Coordinates of C-alpha atoms in Angstrom, one line a residue:
M1 CA 1.9 41.9 -10.0
R2 CA 2.4 38.5 -10.2
G3 CA -0.2 36.1 -10.6
V4 CA -1.0 32.7 -12.3
V5 CA -3.3 32.7 -15.7
F6 CA -4.6 30.7 -17.9
D7 CA -6.2 31.6 -21.3
G8 CA -7.9 28.8 -22.2
K9 CA -4.3 26.7 -24.1
H10 CA -1.8 27.4 -22.0
V11 CA -1.2 28.2 -18.4
Q12 CA 1.8 31.6 -17.5
V13 CA 3.3 33.2 -14.9
V14 CA 3.2 36.9 -15.2
D15 CA 4.0 39.6 -13.3
D16 CA 1.7 43.0 -14.8
L17 CA -1.6 41.5 -13.4
V18 CA -3.7 44.2 -12.1
V19 CA -6.3 44.1 -9.7
R20 CA -9.3 47.2 -9.2
D21 CA -9.8 48.6 -5.6
P22 CA -12.6 47.1 -3.4
G23 CA -15.9 48.5 -3.4
P24 CA -18.7 48.4 -0.6
G25 CA -18.7 45.2 1.0
E26 CA -15.5 43.6 -0.5
V27 CA -12.0 43.7 0.7
L28 CA -8.3 43.9 -0.9
V29 CA -6.5 41.2 0.5
G30 CA -2.5 40.0 -0.1
V31 CA -2.4 36.4 -0.8
R32 CA 0.5 34.9 1.1
A33 CA 0.0 31.9 0.5
A34 CA -2.5 29.1 -2.2
G35 CA -3.1 25.4 -1.9
L36 CA -2.9 24.0 -5.2
C37 CA -6.4 22.3 -5.4
H38 CA -7.1 19.4 -8.6
S39 CA -10.0 21.8 -9.5
D40 CA -7.8 24.7 -10.8
L41 CA -5.7 21.9 -12.7
S42 CA -9.6 20.4 -13.9
V43 CA -10.1 24.6 -15.2
V44 CA -6.6 23.8 -17.1
D45 CA -7.9 20.4 -19.0
G46 CA -11.3 21.3 -19.3
T47 CA -12.8 19.3 -16.8
I48 CA -14.2 22.4 -15.6
P49 CA -15.7 24.1 -18.2
F50 CA -14.4 28.4 -16.8
P51 CA -14.5 31.2 -19.4
A52 CA -10.5 32.5 -19.7
P53 CA -9.0 34.3 -19.3
V54 CA -8.9 33.3 -15.6
V55 CA -6.7 33.9 -12.6
L56 CA -6.5 30.8 -11.4
G57 CA -6.2 29.9 -7.5
H58 CA -9.5 29.4 -5.1
E59 CA -7.8 28.4 -1.7
G60 CA -5.8 30.8 -0.2
A61 CA -4.8 32.8 3.1
G62 CA -3.7 36.1 3.5
V63 CA -3.1 39.6 4.8
V64 CA -6.0 42.6 4.8
E65 CA -4.4 45.6 2.8
A66 CA -7.7 47.5 2.8
V67 CA -11.9 47.8 2.9
G68 CA -14.5 48.8 1.0
P69 CA -17.6 51.1 2.6
G70 CA -19.8 49.0 4.5
V71 CA -17.0 46.0 5.6
T72 CA -16.7 46.2 9.7
H73 CA -16.2 42.3 10.5
V74 CA -12.1 42.5 8.9
A75 CA -10.0 45.6 8.9
E76 CA -6.7 46.0 7.3
G77 CA -3.4 44.6 8.8
D78 CA -5.7 41.2 10.0
H79 CA -5.3 37.9 8.7
V80 CA -7.8 35.8 6.8
A81 CA -8.2 32.6 5.4
L82 CA -10.5 32.8 2.1
S83 CA -13.8 31.0 0.6
T84 CA -15.2 30.6 -2.5
L85 CA -18.8 31.1 -1.2
A86 CA -19.5 34.8 -2.4
N87 CA -23.1 33.9 -1.5
C88 CA -25.9 37.5 -1.2
G89 CA -26.4 36.7 2.4
A90 CA -29.9 38.0 2.0
C91 CA -31.5 35.1 -0.6
A92 CA -34.0 32.2 1.0
D93 CA -30.9 29.9 1.8
C94 CA -28.6 32.3 2.8
D95 CA -31.4 33.0 5.7
R96 CA -31.6 29.2 6.1
G97 CA -27.7 28.6 6.6
R98 CA -27.1 26.9 3.2
P99 CA -24.9 30.0 1.6
T100 CA -23.4 27.2 -0.7
M101 CA -27.0 27.3 -2.4
C102 CA -27.2 31.1 -2.6
R103 CA -28.0 31.5 -6.5
K104 CA -26.1 34.3 -6.7
A105 CA -22.5 32.6 -5.6
I106 CA -22.5 30.4 -8.5
G107 CA -21.6 30.8 -12.3
M108 CA -21.9 34.4 -12.0
P109 CA -17.9 35.1 -12.6
K110 CA -16.8 38.8 -12.4
Q111 CA -13.5 40.8 -14.2
P112 CA -11.7 42.3 -11.7
F113 CA -7.9 41.9 -12.8
S114 CA -6.5 43.1 -16.1
R115 CA -3.3 42.8 -18.3
A116 CA -2.5 45.3 -20.3
G117 CA -6.0 46.6 -20.2
T118 CA -7.7 43.5 -20.9
P119 CA -9.8 42.0 -18.5
L120 CA -9.2 39.0 -17.0
F121 CA -11.9 37.0 -14.9
Q122 CA -11.7 35.7 -11.4
F123 CA -11.7 31.6 -10.4
A124 CA -14.4 31.4 -8.6
S125 CA -15.0 34.9 -6.8
N126 CA -11.4 33.8 -5.3
S127 CA -8.6 33.6 -7.3
S128 CA -5.2 33.3 -4.8
F129 CA -3.5 32.7 -7.6
A130 CA -2.5 36.3 -7.4
E131 CA 0.0 38.8 -5.2
R132 CA -3.7 40.7 -4.2
T133 CA -7.1 39.4 -4.8
V134 CA -10.6 40.9 -4.4
V135 CA -13.4 39.4 -2.6
K136 CA -16.5 39.5 -1.4
A137 CA -16.3 40.5 2.0
V138 CA -18.7 37.5 3.1
Q139 CA -15.6 35.4 1.7
A140 CA -12.8 36.7 4.1
V141 CA -12.5 35.4 7.4
K142 CA -11.2 36.2 10.0
I143 CA -8.1 33.4 11.7
P144 CA -5.6 34.1 14.6
E145 CA -2.4 35.1 13.6
D146 CA -0.8 32.1 15.6
I147 CA -2.0 29.9 12.3
P148 CA 0.9 29.8 9.9
L149 CA -0.5 30.8 6.5
T150 CA 0.5 28.2 4.4
S151 CA -1.9 26.1 6.6
A152 CA -4.2 28.2 7.1
A153 CA -4.6 28.2 3.0
L154 CA -5.7 24.9 3.2
M155 CA -8.5 25.9 5.0
G156 CA -10.8 28.0 2.3
C157 CA -11.1 24.4 0.0
G158 CA -10.1 20.9 1.1
V159 CA -10.6 21.3 4.9
L160 CA -13.9 23.5 4.5
T161 CA -15.1 20.3 2.0
G162 CA -14.2 17.2 3.1
V163 CA -14.5 17.7 6.9
G164 CA -17.4 19.5 6.0
A165 CA -18.5 16.3 4.3
V166 CA -18.5 14.7 7.3
L167 CA -20.0 17.1 10.1
N168 CA -22.1 18.8 7.9
R169 CA -23.4 16.2 5.1
A170 CA -23.0 13.4 6.4
K171 CA -23.5 13.7 9.9
V172 CA -21.5 11.0 10.9
D173 CA -22.0 10.4 14.4
R174 CA -19.9 8.0 17.3
G175 CA -19.4 5.0 16.5
E176 CA -20.0 4.6 13.0
T177 CA -18.0 2.9 10.3
V178 CA -16.9 4.6 6.9
V179 CA -15.2 4.4 4.0
V180 CA -12.5 6.8 1.3
I181 CA -12.4 5.6 -1.4
G182 CA -9.0 7.8 -2.8
T183 CA -7.0 10.4 -0.3
G184 CA -5.6 13.1 -1.9
G185 CA -5.9 16.8 -0.1
I186 CA -10.3 16.0 -0.1
G187 CA -9.7 12.6 1.0
L188 CA -7.4 13.6 3.9
N189 CA -9.5 15.8 5.0
V190 CA -12.8 13.5 5.2
L191 CA -10.4 10.7 7.1
Q192 CA -9.7 13.2 10.0
G193 CA -13.1 15.0 9.5
A194 CA -14.4 10.9 10.2
R195 CA -11.9 10.7 13.5
I196 CA -13.3 13.9 14.8
A197 CA -17.1 13.0 14.6
G198 CA -15.6 9.5 16.7
A199 CA -16.1 7.0 13.8
T200 CA -14.4 3.8 14.9
T201 CA -13.5 1.8 11.4
I202 CA -11.9 4.6 9.0
V203 CA -11.1 2.6 6.3
A204 CA -8.9 3.9 3.9
V205 CA -8.1 3.8 0.0
D206 CA -6.0 4.6 -2.9
T207 CA -4.6 2.7 -5.3
N208 CA -1.1 4.1 -4.4
P209 CA 0.7 2.2 -1.4
A210 CA 2.9 5.3 -0.5
K211 CA -0.2 6.9 0.7
E212 CA -0.8 4.8 4.3
Q213 CA 1.4 5.9 6.7
T214 CA -0.6 9.7 5.8
A215 CA -4.3 8.0 6.0
L216 CA -2.8 6.1 9.1
L217 CA -1.9 9.5 10.4
F218 CA -5.5 11.6 9.5
G219 CA -7.6 8.9 11.0
A220 CA -7.7 5.8 8.9
T221 CA -7.9 2.7 11.0
H222 CA -7.5 0.4 7.9
F223 CA -5.8 1.1 4.5
L224 CA -6.4 -0.8 1.4
T225 CA -5.2 -0.7 -2.4
S226 CA -8.3 -2.1 -3.5
T227 CA -11.3 -1.5 -2.3
D228 CA -11.8 -5.9 -3.2
G229 CA -10.8 -5.8 1.1
V230 CA -13.6 -3.6 2.5
R231 CA -15.9 -6.5 2.8
D232 CA -13.2 -7.8 4.8
I233 CA -12.9 -5.5 7.3
L234 CA -17.1 -4.4 7.1
P235 CA -19.0 -7.5 6.3
T236 CA -22.3 -5.2 6.1
G237 CA -21.0 -3.1 4.6
A238 CA -20.5 1.0 5.8
D239 CA -22.8 3.3 7.0
H240 CA -21.0 6.1 5.0
V241 CA -18.9 5.7 1.4
F242 CA -17.3 8.9 0.6
E243 CA -15.8 8.9 -3.3
C244 CA -13.2 11.4 -3.5
V245 CA -11.9 10.6 -6.7
G246 CA -14.4 11.7 -9.5
H247 CA -14.6 8.5 -11.2
T248 CA -18.0 7.0 -12.2
G249 CA -17.1 3.5 -11.5
L250 CA -16.3 3.8 -8.1
V251 CA -19.5 6.0 -7.9
R252 CA -21.1 2.1 -8.7
T253 CA -18.8 1.0 -6.1
A254 CA -19.2 3.2 -3.5
I255 CA -23.3 2.6 -3.6
D256 CA -22.3 -1.5 -3.7
L257 CA -20.1 -0.6 -0.2
L258 CA -23.2 0.8 1.6
D259 CA -24.7 -1.4 4.8
R260 CA -28.2 -0.6 5.7
H261 CA -29.5 2.3 5.9
G262 CA -25.9 3.9 4.3
Q263 CA -25.1 7.0 2.6
A264 CA -22.7 7.4 -0.3
I265 CA -21.4 10.6 -1.0
L266 CA -19.8 12.0 -3.9
L267 CA -17.7 14.9 -3.3
G268 CA -14.8 14.0 -6.3
M269 CA -15.3 16.3 -9.8
T270 CA -16.5 14.2 -12.8
A271 CA -17.0 16.1 -16.6
P272 CA -20.4 17.0 -16.5
T273 CA -21.7 14.9 -19.2
A274 CA -20.3 11.8 -17.3
E275 CA -22.9 9.3 -16.3
A276 CA -22.4 6.7 -13.4
S277 CA -25.0 3.6 -13.2
F278 CA -26.2 1.5 -10.7
L279 CA -28.5 -0.9 -9.0
P280 CA -32.0 1.2 -7.7
A281 CA -33.1 -2.4 -6.7
A282 CA -29.9 -2.0 -4.2
M283 CA -31.3 1.5 -2.1
F284 CA -35.1 0.1 -0.7
L285 CA -33.2 -0.6 2.1
D286 CA -32.8 2.8 3.2
K287 CA -29.7 3.8 1.1
S288 CA -28.8 7.2 -0.3
I289 CA -27.1 8.7 -2.6
L290 CA -25.9 13.0 -1.6
G291 CA -24.1 15.1 -3.3
C292 CA -21.9 17.6 -1.4
R293 CA -21.0 21.6 -2.3
Y294 CA -18.2 22.8 -0.4
G295 CA -18.8 20.5 2.6
S296 CA -22.3 22.4 3.2
S297 CA -20.5 24.9 4.9
R298 CA -20.6 28.1 6.3
P299 CA -17.5 29.0 5.9
Q300 CA -17.9 32.3 8.8
K301 CA -18.8 29.6 11.3
D302 CA -17.1 26.6 10.1
I303 CA -13.2 28.4 9.8
A304 CA -13.7 29.5 13.0
L305 CA -14.1 26.1 14.3
Y306 CA -11.2 24.5 12.6
A307 CA -9.3 27.5 13.5
E308 CA -9.8 26.1 17.4
L309 CA -10.2 21.8 16.6
Y310 CA -6.3 23.2 14.9
R311 CA -4.9 25.1 18.1
Q312 CA -6.3 22.2 19.9
G313 CA -3.7 19.8 18.0
R314 CA -7.5 17.8 17.2
L315 CA -7.5 19.4 13.2
L316 CA -4.3 18.3 11.2
L317 CA -3.1 20.9 9.3
D318 CA 0.3 21.9 9.0
E319 CA 0.7 18.0 7.7
L320 CA -1.0 18.3 4.9
V321 CA 1.4 20.7 3.5
T322 CA 4.3 17.9 1.6
E323 CA 5.5 21.0 0.0
T324 CA 5.6 24.8 -0.6
Y325 CA 6.5 26.4 -3.7
P326 CA 7.3 30.4 -4.9
V327 CA 4.3 30.8 -7.6
E328 CA 7.4 30.9 -10.5
D329 CA 7.4 27.2 -9.5
F330 CA 3.8 26.6 -10.8
T331 CA 4.6 24.1 -14.0
K332 CA 6.7 21.9 -10.8
A333 CA 3.7 22.3 -8.5
A334 CA 1.1 20.8 -10.8
E335 CA 2.8 18.4 -12.0
D336 CA 3.6 17.2 -8.7
A337 CA -0.3 17.1 -7.8
E338 CA -0.9 15.1 -10.9
H339 CA 1.4 12.8 -9.8
G340 CA 0.1 12.7 -6.3
R341 CA 3.7 13.5 -4.8
V342 CA 2.1 15.8 -2.8
A343 CA -1.3 15.6 0.1
R344 CA -1.0 19.7 -1.0
G345 CA 1.1 21.5 -2.3
V346 CA 1.3 25.4 -1.4
L347 CA 2.4 28.4 -3.8
T348 CA 3.6 31.3 -2.2
F349 CA 4.3 35.2 -2.9

């Protein structure tokens, strides 16, 4: 079968991948669509350290082809969106409704794939850049069949992370003010999360002026190409500032733009050893810096919610898909993503 493989130096689309059958508590999914996220590219450029060889992809949707023993919530033929959270469901964090903190779901890559007898790692417990993948049952979330799979694929990462950061982590309330730095796939979902939450002033900041109309479509009330103008709109600062780029200097900027009792939420992925600086004295007015893993999401609950919001016309999914590519065109899809030509490119099988 076809898939996108990174061998530690190069990326190639191969046609000789093999995936094992699902075991107890697992699901075999025929992937139909997979969003190309910057996290996949960050594995290739080394920003995210990951063992190789690895099958890339972590944002996908498809159709269940088989289930292992003990799986009852999905069946063959069901449409599913895939999450990256292979959480155990039994530890103290899972029991508290915090699956993103499950220690058994982090840092333990498996090898369900092989090529010519050589095992390959699975990226983010998912590897959606393959025609078929095996995931834990908890990662397969049943969705209505009337949601296009090219759109549903984006719920598994970009939507869960961006919208979830607003609703679950920052808990933006009605009438509050929001600044979003960076309007890529994550930033756009932060914008629409803020709109859904009822924020009244939502300032999008991106150095690319071509992104203005898309930002306004997703919920921004203002668009700037520099953070320099934020104080003209919000003289006392913002209640919430989301850093969606992963630039250490912008972490400082996010903190500096906060009003009293404001929160800076860090979503952009920096290099593991990168350090950011800020003035601690600025924090004594009850300001906070919040990390956020995967939108503090509970995928089985949140994806179902986002699917319903999509059907009501309140959550935009189709508009996120700028371009679709057959998996063989991965190189072009990656180039378009790196140059900011797409909100989200989607690979199809």
